[in-house]
mmCIF file of C-alpha atoms and ligand atoms in Angstrom:
data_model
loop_
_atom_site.group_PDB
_atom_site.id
_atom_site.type_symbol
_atom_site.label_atom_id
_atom_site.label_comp_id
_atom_site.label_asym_id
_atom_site.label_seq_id
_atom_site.Cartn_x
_atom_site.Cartn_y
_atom_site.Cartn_z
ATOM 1 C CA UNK A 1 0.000 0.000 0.000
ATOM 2 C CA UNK A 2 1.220 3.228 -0.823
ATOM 3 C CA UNK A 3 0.224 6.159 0.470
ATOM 4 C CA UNK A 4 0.980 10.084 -0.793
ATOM 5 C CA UNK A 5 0.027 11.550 3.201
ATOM 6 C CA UNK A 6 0.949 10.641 6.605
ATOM 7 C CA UNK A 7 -1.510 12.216 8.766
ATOM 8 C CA UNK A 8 0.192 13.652 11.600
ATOM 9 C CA UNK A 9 -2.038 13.568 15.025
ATOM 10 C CA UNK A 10 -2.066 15.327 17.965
ATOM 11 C CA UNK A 11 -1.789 13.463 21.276
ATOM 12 C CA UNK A 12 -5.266 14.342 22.680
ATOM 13 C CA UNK A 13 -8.575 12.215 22.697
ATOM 14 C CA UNK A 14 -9.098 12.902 19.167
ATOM 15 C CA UNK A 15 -5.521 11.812 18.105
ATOM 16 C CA UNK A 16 -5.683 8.858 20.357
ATOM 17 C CA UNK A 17 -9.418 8.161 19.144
ATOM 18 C CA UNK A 18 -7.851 8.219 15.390
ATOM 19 C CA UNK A 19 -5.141 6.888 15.410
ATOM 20 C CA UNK A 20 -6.827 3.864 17.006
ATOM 21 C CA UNK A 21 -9.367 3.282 13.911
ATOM 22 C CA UNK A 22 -6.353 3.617 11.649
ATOM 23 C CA UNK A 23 -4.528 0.523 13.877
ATOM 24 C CA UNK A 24 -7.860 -1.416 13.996
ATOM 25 C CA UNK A 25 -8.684 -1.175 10.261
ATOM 26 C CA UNK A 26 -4.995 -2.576 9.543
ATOM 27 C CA UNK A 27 -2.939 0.802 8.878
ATOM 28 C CA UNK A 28 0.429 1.499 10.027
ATOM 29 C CA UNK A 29 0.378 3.988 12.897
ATOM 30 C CA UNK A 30 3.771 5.218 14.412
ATOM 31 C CA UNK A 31 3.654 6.253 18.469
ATOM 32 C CA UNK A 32 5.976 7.335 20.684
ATOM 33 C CA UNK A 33 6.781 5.341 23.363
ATOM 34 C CA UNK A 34 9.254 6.431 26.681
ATOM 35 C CA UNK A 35 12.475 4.102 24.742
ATOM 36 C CA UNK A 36 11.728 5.300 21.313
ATOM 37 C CA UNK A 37 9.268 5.967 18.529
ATOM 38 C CA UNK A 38 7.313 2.552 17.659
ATOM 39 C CA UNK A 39 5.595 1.879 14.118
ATOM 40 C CA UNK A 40 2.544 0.423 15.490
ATOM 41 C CA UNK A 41 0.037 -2.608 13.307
ATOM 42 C CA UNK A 42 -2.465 -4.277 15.064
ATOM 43 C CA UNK A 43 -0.846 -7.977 15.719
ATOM 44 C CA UNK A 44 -3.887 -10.224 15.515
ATOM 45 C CA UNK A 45 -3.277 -9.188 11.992
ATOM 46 C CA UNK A 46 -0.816 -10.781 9.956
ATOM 47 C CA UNK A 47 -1.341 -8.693 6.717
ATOM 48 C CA UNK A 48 -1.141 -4.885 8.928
ATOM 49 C CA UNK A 49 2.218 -6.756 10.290
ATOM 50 C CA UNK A 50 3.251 -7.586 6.605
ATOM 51 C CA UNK A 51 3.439 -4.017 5.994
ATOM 52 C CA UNK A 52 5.740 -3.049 8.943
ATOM 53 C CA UNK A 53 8.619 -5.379 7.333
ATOM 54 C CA UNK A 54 7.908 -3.858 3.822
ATOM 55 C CA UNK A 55 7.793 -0.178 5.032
ATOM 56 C CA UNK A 56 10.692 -0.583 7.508
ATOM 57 C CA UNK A 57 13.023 -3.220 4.668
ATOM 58 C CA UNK A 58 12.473 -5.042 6.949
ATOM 59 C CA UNK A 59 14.137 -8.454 6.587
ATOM 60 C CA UNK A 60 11.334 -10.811 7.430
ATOM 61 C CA UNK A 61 13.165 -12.704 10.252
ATOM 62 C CA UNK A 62 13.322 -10.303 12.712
ATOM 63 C CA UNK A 63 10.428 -11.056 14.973
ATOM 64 C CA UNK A 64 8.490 -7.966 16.885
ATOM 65 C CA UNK A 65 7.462 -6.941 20.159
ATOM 66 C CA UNK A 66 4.026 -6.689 21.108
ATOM 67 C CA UNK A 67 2.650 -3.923 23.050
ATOM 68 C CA UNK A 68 -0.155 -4.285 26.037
ATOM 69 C CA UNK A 69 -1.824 -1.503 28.491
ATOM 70 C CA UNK A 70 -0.837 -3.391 31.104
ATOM 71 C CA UNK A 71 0.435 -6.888 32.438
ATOM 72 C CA UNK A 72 -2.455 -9.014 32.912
ATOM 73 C CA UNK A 73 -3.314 -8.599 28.760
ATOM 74 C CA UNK A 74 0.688 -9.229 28.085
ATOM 75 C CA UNK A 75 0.180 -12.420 30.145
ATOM 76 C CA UNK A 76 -3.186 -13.769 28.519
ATOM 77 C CA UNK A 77 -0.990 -14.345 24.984
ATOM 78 C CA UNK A 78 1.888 -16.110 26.892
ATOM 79 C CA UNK A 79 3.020 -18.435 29.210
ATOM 80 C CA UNK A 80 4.161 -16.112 32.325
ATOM 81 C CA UNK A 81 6.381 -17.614 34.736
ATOM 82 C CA UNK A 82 7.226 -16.185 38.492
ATOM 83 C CA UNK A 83 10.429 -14.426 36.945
ATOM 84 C CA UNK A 84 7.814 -12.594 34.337
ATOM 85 C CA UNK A 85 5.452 -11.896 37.284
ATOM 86 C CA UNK A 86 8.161 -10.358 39.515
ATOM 87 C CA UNK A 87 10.178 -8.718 36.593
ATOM 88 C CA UNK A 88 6.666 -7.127 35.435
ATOM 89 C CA UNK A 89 5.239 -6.278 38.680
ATOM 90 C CA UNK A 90 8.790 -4.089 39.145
ATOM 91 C CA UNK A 91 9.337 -2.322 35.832
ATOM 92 C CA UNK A 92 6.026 -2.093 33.667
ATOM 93 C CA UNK A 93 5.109 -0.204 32.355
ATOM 94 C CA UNK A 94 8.733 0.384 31.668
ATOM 95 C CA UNK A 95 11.444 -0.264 28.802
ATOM 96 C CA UNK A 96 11.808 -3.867 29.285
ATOM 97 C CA UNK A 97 10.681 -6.541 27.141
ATOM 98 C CA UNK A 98 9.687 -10.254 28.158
ATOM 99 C CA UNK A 99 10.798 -13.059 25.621
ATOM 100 C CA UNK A 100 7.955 -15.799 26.673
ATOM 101 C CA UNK A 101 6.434 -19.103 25.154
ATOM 102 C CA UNK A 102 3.338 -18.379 23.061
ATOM 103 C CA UNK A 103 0.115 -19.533 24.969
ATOM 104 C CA UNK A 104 -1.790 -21.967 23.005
ATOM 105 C CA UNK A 105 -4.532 -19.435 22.221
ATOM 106 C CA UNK A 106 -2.540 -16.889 21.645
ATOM 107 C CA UNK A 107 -4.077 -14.716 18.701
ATOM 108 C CA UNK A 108 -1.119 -12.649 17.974
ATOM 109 C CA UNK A 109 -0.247 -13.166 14.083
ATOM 110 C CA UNK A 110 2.791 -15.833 13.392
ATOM 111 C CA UNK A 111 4.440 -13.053 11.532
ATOM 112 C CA UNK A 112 4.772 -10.935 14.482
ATOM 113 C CA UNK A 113 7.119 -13.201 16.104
ATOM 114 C CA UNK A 114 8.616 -14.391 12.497
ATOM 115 C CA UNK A 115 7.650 -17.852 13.475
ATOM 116 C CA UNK A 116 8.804 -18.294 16.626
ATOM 117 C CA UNK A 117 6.986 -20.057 19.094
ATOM 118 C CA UNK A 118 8.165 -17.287 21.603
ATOM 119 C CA UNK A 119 6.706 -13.828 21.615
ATOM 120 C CA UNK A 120 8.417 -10.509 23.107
ATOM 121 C CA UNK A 121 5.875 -8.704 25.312
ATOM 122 C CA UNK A 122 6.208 -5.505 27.026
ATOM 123 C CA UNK A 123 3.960 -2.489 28.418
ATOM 124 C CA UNK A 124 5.489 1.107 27.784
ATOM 125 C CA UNK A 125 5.605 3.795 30.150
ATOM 126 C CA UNK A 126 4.155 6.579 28.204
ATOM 127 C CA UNK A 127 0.570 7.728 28.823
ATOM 128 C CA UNK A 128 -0.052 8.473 25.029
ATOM 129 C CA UNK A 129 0.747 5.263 24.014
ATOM 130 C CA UNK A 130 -0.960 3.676 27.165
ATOM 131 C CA UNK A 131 -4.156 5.098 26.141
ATOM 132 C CA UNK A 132 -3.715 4.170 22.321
ATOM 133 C CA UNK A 133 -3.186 0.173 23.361
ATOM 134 C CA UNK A 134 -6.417 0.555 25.451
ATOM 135 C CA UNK A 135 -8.388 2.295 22.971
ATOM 136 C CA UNK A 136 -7.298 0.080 20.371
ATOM 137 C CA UNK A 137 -8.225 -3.131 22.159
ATOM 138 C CA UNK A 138 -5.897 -5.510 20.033
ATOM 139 C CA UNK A 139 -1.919 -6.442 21.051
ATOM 140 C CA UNK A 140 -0.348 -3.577 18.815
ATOM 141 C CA UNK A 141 3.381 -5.065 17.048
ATOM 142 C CA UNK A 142 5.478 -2.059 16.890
ATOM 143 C CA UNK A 143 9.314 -2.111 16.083
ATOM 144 C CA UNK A 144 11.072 1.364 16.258
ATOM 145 C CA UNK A 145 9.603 3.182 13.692
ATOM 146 C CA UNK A 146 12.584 3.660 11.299
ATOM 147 C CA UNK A 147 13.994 2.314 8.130
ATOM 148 C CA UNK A 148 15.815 -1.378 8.749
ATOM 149 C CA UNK A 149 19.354 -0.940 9.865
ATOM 150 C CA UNK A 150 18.781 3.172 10.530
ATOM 151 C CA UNK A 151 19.017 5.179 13.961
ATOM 152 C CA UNK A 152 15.601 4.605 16.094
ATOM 153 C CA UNK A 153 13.416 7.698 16.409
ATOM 154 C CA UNK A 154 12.910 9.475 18.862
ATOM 155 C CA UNK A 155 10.133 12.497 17.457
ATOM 156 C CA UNK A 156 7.740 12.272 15.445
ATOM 157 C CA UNK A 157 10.419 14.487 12.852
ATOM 158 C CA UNK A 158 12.601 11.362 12.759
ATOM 159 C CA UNK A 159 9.572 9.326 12.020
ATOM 160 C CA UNK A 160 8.497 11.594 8.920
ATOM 161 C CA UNK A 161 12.076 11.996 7.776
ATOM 162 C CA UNK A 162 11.952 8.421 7.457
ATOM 163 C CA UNK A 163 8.255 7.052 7.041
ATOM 164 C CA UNK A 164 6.022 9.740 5.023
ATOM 165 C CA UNK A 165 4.197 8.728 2.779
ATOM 166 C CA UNK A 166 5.123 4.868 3.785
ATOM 167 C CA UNK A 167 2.595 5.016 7.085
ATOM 168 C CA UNK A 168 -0.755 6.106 7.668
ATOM 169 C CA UNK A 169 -0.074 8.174 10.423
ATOM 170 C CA UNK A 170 2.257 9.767 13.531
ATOM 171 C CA UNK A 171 0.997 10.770 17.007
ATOM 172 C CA UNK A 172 2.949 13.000 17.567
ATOM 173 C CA UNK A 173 3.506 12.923 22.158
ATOM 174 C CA UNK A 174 7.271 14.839 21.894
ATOM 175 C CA UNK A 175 10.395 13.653 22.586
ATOM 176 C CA UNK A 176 10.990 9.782 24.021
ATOM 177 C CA UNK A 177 12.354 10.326 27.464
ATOM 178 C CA UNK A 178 14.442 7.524 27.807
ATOM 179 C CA UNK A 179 15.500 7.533 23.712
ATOM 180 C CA UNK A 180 17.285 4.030 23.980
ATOM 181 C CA UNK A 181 15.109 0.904 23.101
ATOM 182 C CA UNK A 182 13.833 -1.646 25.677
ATOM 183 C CA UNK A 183 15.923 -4.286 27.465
ATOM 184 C CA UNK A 184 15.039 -7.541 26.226
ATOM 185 C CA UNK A 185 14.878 -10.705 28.160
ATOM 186 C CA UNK A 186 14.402 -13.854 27.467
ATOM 187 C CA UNK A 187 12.649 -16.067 30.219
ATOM 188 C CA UNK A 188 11.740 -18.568 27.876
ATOM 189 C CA UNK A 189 14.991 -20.920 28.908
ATOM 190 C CA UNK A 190 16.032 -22.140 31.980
ATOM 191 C CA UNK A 191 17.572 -18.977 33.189
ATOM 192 C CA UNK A 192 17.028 -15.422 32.211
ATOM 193 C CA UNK A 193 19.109 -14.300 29.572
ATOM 194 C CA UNK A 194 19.653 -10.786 28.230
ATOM 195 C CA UNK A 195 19.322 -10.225 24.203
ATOM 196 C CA UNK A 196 19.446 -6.588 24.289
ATOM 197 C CA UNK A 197 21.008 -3.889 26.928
ATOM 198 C CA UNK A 198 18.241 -1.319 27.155
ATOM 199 C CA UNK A 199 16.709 1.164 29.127
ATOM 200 C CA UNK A 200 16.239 -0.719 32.235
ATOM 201 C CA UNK A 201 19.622 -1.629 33.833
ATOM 202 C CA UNK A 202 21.288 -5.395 34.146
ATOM 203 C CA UNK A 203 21.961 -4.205 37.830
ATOM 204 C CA UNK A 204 18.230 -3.369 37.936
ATOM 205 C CA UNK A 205 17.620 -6.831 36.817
ATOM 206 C CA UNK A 206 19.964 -9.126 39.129
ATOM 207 C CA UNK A 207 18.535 -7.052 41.707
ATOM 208 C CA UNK A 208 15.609 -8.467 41.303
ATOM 209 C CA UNK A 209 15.805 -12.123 40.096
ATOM 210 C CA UNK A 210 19.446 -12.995 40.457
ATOM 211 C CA UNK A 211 22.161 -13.236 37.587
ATOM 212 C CA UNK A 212 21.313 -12.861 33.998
ATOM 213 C CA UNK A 213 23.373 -14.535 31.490
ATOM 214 C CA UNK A 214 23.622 -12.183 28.183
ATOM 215 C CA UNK A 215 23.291 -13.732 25.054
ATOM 216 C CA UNK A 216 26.626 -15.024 23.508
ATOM 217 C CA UNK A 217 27.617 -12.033 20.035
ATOM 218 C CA UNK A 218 25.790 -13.986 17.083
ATOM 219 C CA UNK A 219 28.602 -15.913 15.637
ATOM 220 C CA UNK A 220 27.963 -17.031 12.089
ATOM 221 C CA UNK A 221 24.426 -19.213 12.493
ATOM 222 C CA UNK A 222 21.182 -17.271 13.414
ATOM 223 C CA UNK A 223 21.463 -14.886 16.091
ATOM 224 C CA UNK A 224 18.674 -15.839 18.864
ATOM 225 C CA UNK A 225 17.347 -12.100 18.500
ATOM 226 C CA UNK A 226 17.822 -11.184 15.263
ATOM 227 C CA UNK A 227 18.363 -7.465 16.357
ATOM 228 C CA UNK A 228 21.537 -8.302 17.510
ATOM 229 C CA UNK A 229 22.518 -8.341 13.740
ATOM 230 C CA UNK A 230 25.993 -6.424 13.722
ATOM 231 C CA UNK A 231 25.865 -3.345 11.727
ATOM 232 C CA UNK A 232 22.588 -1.441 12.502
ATOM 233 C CA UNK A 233 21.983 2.211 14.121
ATOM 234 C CA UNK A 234 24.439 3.157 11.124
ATOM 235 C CA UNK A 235 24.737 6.529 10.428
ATOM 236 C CA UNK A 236 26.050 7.304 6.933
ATOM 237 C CA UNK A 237 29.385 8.609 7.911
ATOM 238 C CA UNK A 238 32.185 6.567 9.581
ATOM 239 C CA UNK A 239 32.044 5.941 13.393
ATOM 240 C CA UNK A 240 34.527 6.158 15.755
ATOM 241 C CA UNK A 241 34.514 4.921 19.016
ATOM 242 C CA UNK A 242 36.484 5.956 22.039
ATOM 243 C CA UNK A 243 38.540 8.627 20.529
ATOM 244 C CA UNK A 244 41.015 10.873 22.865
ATOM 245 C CA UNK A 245 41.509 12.981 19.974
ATOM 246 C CA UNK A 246 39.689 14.951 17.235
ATOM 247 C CA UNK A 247 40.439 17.179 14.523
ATOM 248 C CA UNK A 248 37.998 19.281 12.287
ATOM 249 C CA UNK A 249 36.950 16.910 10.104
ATOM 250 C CA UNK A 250 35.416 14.709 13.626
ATOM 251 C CA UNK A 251 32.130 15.651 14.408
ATOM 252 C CA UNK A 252 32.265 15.013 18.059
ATOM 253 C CA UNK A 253 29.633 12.973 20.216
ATOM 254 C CA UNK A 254 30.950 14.344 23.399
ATOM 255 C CA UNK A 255 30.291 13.010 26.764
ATOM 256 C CA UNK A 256 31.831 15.436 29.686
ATOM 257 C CA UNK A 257 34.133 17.940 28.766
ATOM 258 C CA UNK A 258 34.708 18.067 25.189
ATOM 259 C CA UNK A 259 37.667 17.301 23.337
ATOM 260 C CA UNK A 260 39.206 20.048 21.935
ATOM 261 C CA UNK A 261 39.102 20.990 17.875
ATOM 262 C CA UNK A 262 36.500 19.046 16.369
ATOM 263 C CA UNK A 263 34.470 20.612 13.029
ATOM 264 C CA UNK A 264 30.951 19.959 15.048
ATOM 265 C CA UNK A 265 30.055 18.703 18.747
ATOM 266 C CA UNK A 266 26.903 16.649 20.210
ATOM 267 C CA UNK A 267 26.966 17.289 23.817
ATOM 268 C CA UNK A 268 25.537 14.006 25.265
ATOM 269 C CA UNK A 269 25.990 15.013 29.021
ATOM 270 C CA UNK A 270 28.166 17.498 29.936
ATOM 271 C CA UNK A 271 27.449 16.259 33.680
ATOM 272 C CA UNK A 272 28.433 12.763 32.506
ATOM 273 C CA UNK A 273 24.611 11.726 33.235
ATOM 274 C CA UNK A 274 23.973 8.176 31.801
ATOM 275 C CA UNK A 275 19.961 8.901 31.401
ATOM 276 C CA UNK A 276 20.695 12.608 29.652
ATOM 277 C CA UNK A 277 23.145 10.509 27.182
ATOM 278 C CA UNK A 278 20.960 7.692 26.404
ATOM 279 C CA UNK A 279 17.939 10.096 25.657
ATOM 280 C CA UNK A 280 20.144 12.173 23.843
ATOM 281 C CA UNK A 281 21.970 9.451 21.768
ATOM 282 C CA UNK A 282 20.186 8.998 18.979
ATOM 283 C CA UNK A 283 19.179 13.051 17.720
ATOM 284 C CA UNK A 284 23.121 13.168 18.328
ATOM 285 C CA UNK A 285 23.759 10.230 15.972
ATOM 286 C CA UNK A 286 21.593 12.002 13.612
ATOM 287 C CA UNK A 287 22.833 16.039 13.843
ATOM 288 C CA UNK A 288 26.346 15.080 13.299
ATOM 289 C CA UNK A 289 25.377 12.557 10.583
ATOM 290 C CA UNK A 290 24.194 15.800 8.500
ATOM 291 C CA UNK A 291 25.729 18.834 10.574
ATOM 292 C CA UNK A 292 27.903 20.592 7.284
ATOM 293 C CA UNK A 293 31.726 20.119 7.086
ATOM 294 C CA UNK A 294 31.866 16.812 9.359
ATOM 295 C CA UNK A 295 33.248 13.488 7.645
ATOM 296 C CA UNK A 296 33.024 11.172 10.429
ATOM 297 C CA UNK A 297 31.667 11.094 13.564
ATOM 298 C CA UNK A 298 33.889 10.420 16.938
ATOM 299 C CA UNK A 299 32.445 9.269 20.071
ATOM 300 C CA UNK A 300 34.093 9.881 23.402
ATOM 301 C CA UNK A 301 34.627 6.725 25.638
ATOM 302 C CA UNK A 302 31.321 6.437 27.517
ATOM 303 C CA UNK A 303 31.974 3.823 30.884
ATOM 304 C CA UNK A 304 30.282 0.392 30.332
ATOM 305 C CA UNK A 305 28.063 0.433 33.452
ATOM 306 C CA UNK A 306 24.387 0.891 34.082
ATOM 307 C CA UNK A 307 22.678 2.469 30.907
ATOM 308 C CA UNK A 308 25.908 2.920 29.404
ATOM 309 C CA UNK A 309 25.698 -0.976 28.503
ATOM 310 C CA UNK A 310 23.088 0.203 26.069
ATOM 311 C CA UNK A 311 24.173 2.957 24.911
ATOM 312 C CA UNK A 312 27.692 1.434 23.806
ATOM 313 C CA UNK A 313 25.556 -1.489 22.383
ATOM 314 C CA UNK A 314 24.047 0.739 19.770
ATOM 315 C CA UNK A 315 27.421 2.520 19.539
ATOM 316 C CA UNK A 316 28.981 -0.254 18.559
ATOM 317 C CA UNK A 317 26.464 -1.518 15.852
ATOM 318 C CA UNK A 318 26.634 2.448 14.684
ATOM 319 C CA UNK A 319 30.463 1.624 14.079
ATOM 320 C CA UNK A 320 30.567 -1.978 12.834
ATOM 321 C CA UNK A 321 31.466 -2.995 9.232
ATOM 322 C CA UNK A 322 28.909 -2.359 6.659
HETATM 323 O O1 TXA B 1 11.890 0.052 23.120
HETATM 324 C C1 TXA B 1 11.585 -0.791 22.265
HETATM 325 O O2 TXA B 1 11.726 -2.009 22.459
HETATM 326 C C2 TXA B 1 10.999 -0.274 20.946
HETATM 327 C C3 TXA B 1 9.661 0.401 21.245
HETATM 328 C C4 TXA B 1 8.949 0.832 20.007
HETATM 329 O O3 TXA B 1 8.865 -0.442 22.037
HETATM 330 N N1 TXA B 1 10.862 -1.340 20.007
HETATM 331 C C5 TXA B 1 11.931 -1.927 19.424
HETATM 332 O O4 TXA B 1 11.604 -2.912 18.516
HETATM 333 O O5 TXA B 1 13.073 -1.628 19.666
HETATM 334 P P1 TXA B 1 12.657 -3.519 17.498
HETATM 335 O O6 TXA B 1 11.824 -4.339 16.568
HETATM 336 O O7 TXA B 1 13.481 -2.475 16.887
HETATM 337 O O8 TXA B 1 13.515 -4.502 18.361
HETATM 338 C C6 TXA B 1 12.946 -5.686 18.895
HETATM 339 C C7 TXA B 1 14.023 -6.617 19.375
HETATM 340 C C8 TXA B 1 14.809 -7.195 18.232
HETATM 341 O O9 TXA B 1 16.162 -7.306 18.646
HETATM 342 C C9 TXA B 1 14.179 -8.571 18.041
HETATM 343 O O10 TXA B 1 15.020 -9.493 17.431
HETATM 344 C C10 TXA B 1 13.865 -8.932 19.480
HETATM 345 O O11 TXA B 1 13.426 -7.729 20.062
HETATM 346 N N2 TXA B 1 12.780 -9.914 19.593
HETATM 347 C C11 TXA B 1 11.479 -9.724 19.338
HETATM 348 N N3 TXA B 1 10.787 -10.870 19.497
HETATM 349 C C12 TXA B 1 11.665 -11.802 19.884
HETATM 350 C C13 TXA B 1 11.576 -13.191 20.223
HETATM 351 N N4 TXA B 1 10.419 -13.841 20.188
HETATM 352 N N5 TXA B 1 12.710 -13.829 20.586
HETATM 353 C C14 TXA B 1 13.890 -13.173 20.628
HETATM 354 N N6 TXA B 1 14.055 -11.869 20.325
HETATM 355 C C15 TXA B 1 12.956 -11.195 19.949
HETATM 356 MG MG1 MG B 2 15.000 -1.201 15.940
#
């Protein structure tokens, strides 16, 4: 389906109340969420979530998250263990995601999870988006609303530069507060086991149900979450990570005091504030991915603890091989 206008709504009943109808009848609908924007498609359909892997390029193997109001409708599609129950009861709404077996009703699409007899559950923390799920009664698939292998959004701008004309509509809530995707967890083994750094912490998570194993890097066969795929977040210019030094061709992604003499800086944190740099990380990807005079972008060394896991996660996928 191609469409010439993406109707852009306003995050009030009547936005909410539209954008609903759109998701019900089978249209793409893009929301923000507090991780990032999501391009929304009403799950129970598998044709609405055929469209999210055409509009995104989406290669077809990369299974989706679905998105509830609230726990107890997460849980009536899977199989919830005491982990899930604890883990859910603790940080939803909130940016993690559950990996759990399919229950053997469950009416979300086979698409939607590419197969899998697993599906990845989670309810956001963003009132917008909360009262879109409930309006629109049905499990709502969203993956971050950008083109495949792209920085996630995190307005409703980076959705249109992106999406117009390919979606139906944006709701357009502001900026995602937390601007780095969901943790994802998989419960669906015999211990938990982390397939994403997100927004909600691995200390967060031991805290409450002991160690987490993370996922082994995908080495050759396929990766158990496909979004683990190396090169992805890319920018179009060359990323460096780490760098002590910069000269005018560097457009900087600073975090603390910048380096001296680079052509362009992105002040993540100047206080060195993990949740300022993670909701920050992305519009910085993009601004020195177009800011004039800048051939390559250089990222300060950001410390690999709490939400700094995720943000050098997408770092790193920013500066892998194409
Ligand atoms: O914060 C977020 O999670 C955002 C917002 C919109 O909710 N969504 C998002 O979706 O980041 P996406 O599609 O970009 O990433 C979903 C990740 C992928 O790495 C995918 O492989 C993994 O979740 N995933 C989804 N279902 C899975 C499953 N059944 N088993 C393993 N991994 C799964
Ligand atoms: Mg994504």
């Amino acid at each position: 389906m191609q469409l010439s206008m993406t109707e852009i709504l306003t995050p009030d009943d009547s936005g909410i109340a539209r954008a609903a109808d759109l998701l019900r009848a089978g249209a793409l609908v893009a929301f923000g969420t507090e991780t990032v924007y999501g391009l929304g498609a009403d799950a129970t359909n598998a044709d609405a979530v055929a469209a999210i892997f055409a509009a995104k390029n989406r290669p077809r193997f990369n299974p989706l998250i679905c998105h509830y109001p609230a726990a107890e409708a997460a849980f009536a599609h899977v199989v919830a263990d005491e982990h899930a129950r604890v883990l859910a009861e603790r940080f939803w709404p909130g940016p993690l995601t559950l990996v759990l077996p399919r229950a053997a009703d469950c009416p979300v699409a086979l698409l939607t999870g590419a197969g899998l007899d697993t599906l990845a559950v989670r309810v956001p923390a963003h009132d917008v988006a909360l009262a879109l799920l409930r309006r629109t009664g049905r499990p709502v698939a969203a993956p971050s609303a950008n083109r495949s292998g792209h920085v996630s959004p995190t307005t409703a701008t980076h959705v249109l530069e992106e999406l117009a004309g390919r979606i139906a509509a944006v709701v357009d809530s502001g900026p995602s507060r937390v601007g780095v995707e969901s943790t994802v967890l998989d419960l669906s083994g015999p211990e938990p086991v982390m397939l994403r750094p997100g927004g909600v912490t691995r200390e967060a998570l031991e805290a409450c149900v002991g160690r987490v194993r993370t996922a082994p890097p995908p080495a050759g066969a396929a990766p158990r979450s496909p979004g683990l795929l190396a090169s992805h977040y890319a920018p179009s210019r060359p990323v460096r990570l780490s760098a002590l030094a910069v000269d005018t061709s560097d457009g900087l992604l600073a975090f603390g005091a910048p380096l001296p003499g680079a052509g362009a800086t992105f002040q993540l944190s100047a206080s060195q504030d993990m949740a300022e740099a993670a909701a920050r990380l992305f519009e910085g990807l993009r601004y020195l991915d177009r800011v004039p005079g800048v051939r390559r972008i250089a990222v300060m060394p950001i410390p690999d603890t709490g939400l700094g896991l995720a943000i050098n996660d997408r770092l790193l996928r920013a500066a892998a091989p194409r």
